[in-house]
Amino acid sequence: MRRRMSAGCSCLLLIFAVMIMGIFGMFVWDESRGEEEMAKSTGEAVRQYYKADGAGEEFVAFVDRIFQEADWMDDPEEWKRQVTRELKSKGQVEPEGVSTKIPIKEGKVLLVELHTDLEERTFSVKTWKVLTEEEQKEEKRMEVWDGSLFGLE
């Protein structure tokens, strides 16, 4: 004897299938919305980085232009003074080079450090990296050991 499925059972199965598909559809929609938001924020972060990277390139071009414009001077001491004065207008000048911090977004900066050799009238890129707030704080606090035992001498 065969049993036939009643119309009520098939309607219940159909309703159940439609509900399951609707729930999965909502999950997929929610996931795709999250992916879209993440893609937008990633795109904005990349745009901000490349904007800062372009400013870093402009900084390097500025330093190169300063070195080129001052190259006509024959007196080495006057050349050093001229270059140092010009470099101070755009960045932080240190004995071993010049650096600048270009803000990116959300507490991040692009650190560009150039090693300058004023005797040879050349420069090279020493550091080109993104620093977070924590790395910036660590960089400021870091002290160099002077070689004395426990710093007492």
Tab-separated table of C-alpha atoms in Angstrom:
chain	number	residue	atom	x	y	z
A	1	MET	CA	0.000	0.000	0.000
A	2	ARG	CA	1.281	3.330	-1.007
A	3	ARG	CA	0.912	6.434	1.018
A	4	ARG	CA	0.498	9.752	-0.668
A	5	MET	CA	1.903	12.919	0.749
A	6	SER	CA	-0.839	15.322	1.558
A	7	ALA	CA	-0.938	18.859	0.240
A	8	GLY	CA	-0.399	20.202	3.769
A	9	CYS	CA	2.984	18.466	4.116
A	10	SER	CA	4.252	19.746	0.794
A	11	CYS	CA	3.147	23.294	1.691
A	12	LEU	CA	4.974	23.058	5.007
A	13	LEU	CA	8.128	21.835	3.274
A	14	LEU	CA	7.890	24.653	0.740
A	15	ILE	CA	7.392	27.267	3.472
A	16	PHE	CA	10.325	25.819	5.430
A	17	ALA	CA	12.564	25.882	2.316
A	18	VAL	CA	11.626	29.506	1.539
A	19	MET	CA	12.357	30.552	5.138
A	20	ILE	CA	15.780	28.838	5.077
A	21	MET	CA	16.644	30.482	1.759
A	22	GLY	CA	15.503	33.863	3.128
A	23	ILE	CA	17.692	33.478	6.217
A	24	PHE	CA	20.716	32.523	4.116
A	25	GLY	CA	19.978	35.461	1.817
A	26	MET	CA	20.035	37.851	4.799
A	27	PHE	CA	23.357	36.374	5.962
A	28	VAL	CA	24.855	36.845	2.513
A	29	TRP	CA	23.501	40.388	2.257
A	30	ASP	CA	24.893	41.315	5.701
A	31	GLU	CA	28.283	39.792	4.851
A	32	SER	CA	28.446	41.638	1.524
A	33	ARG	CA	27.564	44.916	3.258
A	34	GLY	CA	30.424	44.358	5.742
A	35	GLU	CA	32.806	43.549	2.895
A	36	GLU	CA	31.770	46.740	1.105
A	37	GLU	CA	32.458	48.848	4.211
A	38	MET	CA	35.834	47.181	4.680
A	39	ALA	CA	36.707	47.787	1.019
A	40	LYS	CA	35.790	51.465	1.352
A	41	SER	CA	37.897	51.927	4.505
A	42	THR	CA	40.821	50.052	2.937
A	43	GLY	CA	40.549	52.203	-0.174
A	44	GLU	CA	40.571	55.367	1.945
A	45	ALA	CA	43.613	54.154	3.903
A	46	VAL	CA	45.458	53.379	0.670
A	47	ARG	CA	44.519	56.787	-0.751
A	48	GLN	CA	45.818	58.515	2.394
A	49	TYR	CA	49.074	56.522	2.292
A	50	TYR	CA	49.761	57.376	-1.334
A	51	LYS	CA	48.962	61.016	-0.651
A	52	ALA	CA	51.570	60.970	2.156
A	53	ASP	CA	53.948	59.025	-0.086
A	54	GLY	CA	53.617	61.743	-2.710
A	55	ALA	CA	54.409	64.369	-0.065
A	56	GLY	CA	57.475	62.307	0.884
A	57	GLU	CA	58.565	62.280	-2.745
A	58	GLU	CA	58.128	66.054	-2.823
A	59	PHE	CA	60.312	66.309	0.302
A	60	VAL	CA	63.065	64.250	-1.365
A	61	ALA	CA	62.763	66.390	-4.519
A	62	PHE	CA	63.041	69.519	-2.327
A	63	VAL	CA	66.234	68.222	-0.700
A	64	ASP	CA	67.635	67.310	-4.111
A	65	ARG	CA	66.806	70.771	-5.436
A	66	ILE	CA	68.540	72.401	-2.429
A	67	PHE	CA	71.654	70.329	-3.040
A	68	GLN	CA	71.595	71.195	-6.748
A	69	GLU	CA	70.953	74.916	-6.274
A	70	ALA	CA	73.726	75.303	-3.712
A	71	ASP	CA	76.175	73.308	-5.830
A	72	TRP	CA	77.547	76.427	-7.510
A	73	MET	CA	79.184	77.571	-4.235
A	74	ASP	CA	82.884	76.838	-4.005
A	75	ASP	CA	83.305	77.507	-0.272
A	76	PRO	CA	82.378	74.245	1.543
A	77	GLU	CA	81.460	75.976	4.812
A	78	GLU	CA	79.178	78.475	3.086
A	79	TRP	CA	77.619	75.601	1.127
A	80	LYS	CA	76.903	73.694	4.372
A	81	ARG	CA	75.355	76.769	6.005
A	82	GLN	CA	73.182	77.469	2.967
A	83	VAL	CA	71.973	73.863	2.686
A	84	THR	CA	71.349	73.530	6.438
A	85	ARG	CA	69.373	76.785	6.520
A	86	GLU	CA	67.202	75.677	3.604
A	87	LEU	CA	66.654	72.191	5.038
A	88	LYS	CA	65.520	73.562	8.405
A	89	SER	CA	62.609	75.245	6.647
A	90	LYS	CA	61.071	71.870	5.669
A	91	GLY	CA	62.207	69.286	8.211
A	92	GLN	CA	64.134	68.397	11.311
A	93	VAL	CA	67.883	68.712	10.706
A	94	GLU	CA	70.173	66.439	12.690
A	95	PRO	CA	73.938	65.888	12.470
A	96	GLU	CA	73.519	62.740	10.367
A	97	GLY	CA	70.683	63.921	8.168
A	98	VAL	CA	67.269	65.458	7.797
A	99	SER	CA	63.863	63.958	8.520
A	100	THR	CA	60.192	64.795	8.290
A	101	LYS	CA	56.972	63.223	9.543
A	102	ILE	CA	54.016	63.408	7.192
A	103	PRO	CA	50.614	62.779	8.835
A	104	ILE	CA	48.529	60.052	7.231
A	105	LYS	CA	45.369	59.316	9.239
A	106	GLU	CA	44.265	58.083	12.641
A	107	GLY	CA	47.537	58.843	14.409
A	108	LYS	CA	49.796	57.368	11.738
A	109	VAL	CA	52.668	59.245	10.122
A	110	LEU	CA	55.062	58.537	7.292
A	111	LEU	CA	58.624	58.961	8.560
A	112	VAL	CA	61.108	59.986	5.882
A	113	GLU	CA	64.724	60.186	7.016
A	114	LEU	CA	67.525	61.134	4.671
A	115	HIS	CA	71.179	60.584	5.449
A	116	THR	CA	73.080	63.646	4.264
A	117	ASP	CA	76.809	63.764	3.678
A	118	LEU	CA	77.598	67.459	3.493
A	119	GLU	CA	81.279	66.797	2.823
A	120	GLU	CA	80.495	64.771	-0.306
A	121	ARG	CA	77.389	66.849	-1.099
A	122	THR	CA	75.173	63.770	-1.355
A	123	PHE	CA	72.159	62.304	0.388
A	124	SER	CA	70.418	58.935	0.497
A	125	VAL	CA	67.154	57.595	1.880
A	126	LYS	CA	67.725	56.105	5.331
A	127	THR	CA	64.146	55.395	6.468
A	128	TRP	CA	60.790	55.404	4.693
A	129	LYS	CA	58.137	53.813	6.896
A	130	VAL	CA	54.738	54.280	8.492
A	131	LEU	CA	54.737	54.759	12.264
A	132	THR	CA	51.722	54.235	14.510
A	133	GLU	CA	51.106	56.289	17.667
A	134	GLU	CA	52.725	53.598	19.833
A	135	GLU	CA	55.846	53.453	17.645
A	136	GLN	CA	56.110	57.250	17.735
A	137	LYS	CA	55.973	57.222	21.541
A	138	GLU	CA	58.592	54.470	21.720
A	139	GLU	CA	60.828	56.388	19.332
A	140	LYS	CA	60.672	59.495	21.536
A	141	ARG	CA	61.351	57.601	24.780
A	142	MET	CA	64.212	55.475	23.521
A	143	GLU	CA	67.479	56.479	25.163
A	144	VAL	CA	70.906	55.344	24.052
A	145	TRP	CA	73.126	53.531	26.544
A	146	ASP	CA	76.270	55.552	27.185
A	147	GLY	CA	78.404	52.488	27.932
A	148	SER	CA	78.639	53.009	31.671
A	149	LEU	CA	77.800	50.218	34.093
A	150	PHE	CA	74.102	50.601	34.938
A	151	GLY	CA	74.328	54.255	33.952
A	152	LEU	CA	75.949	55.134	37.317
A	153	GLU	CA	79.370	56.309	36.169
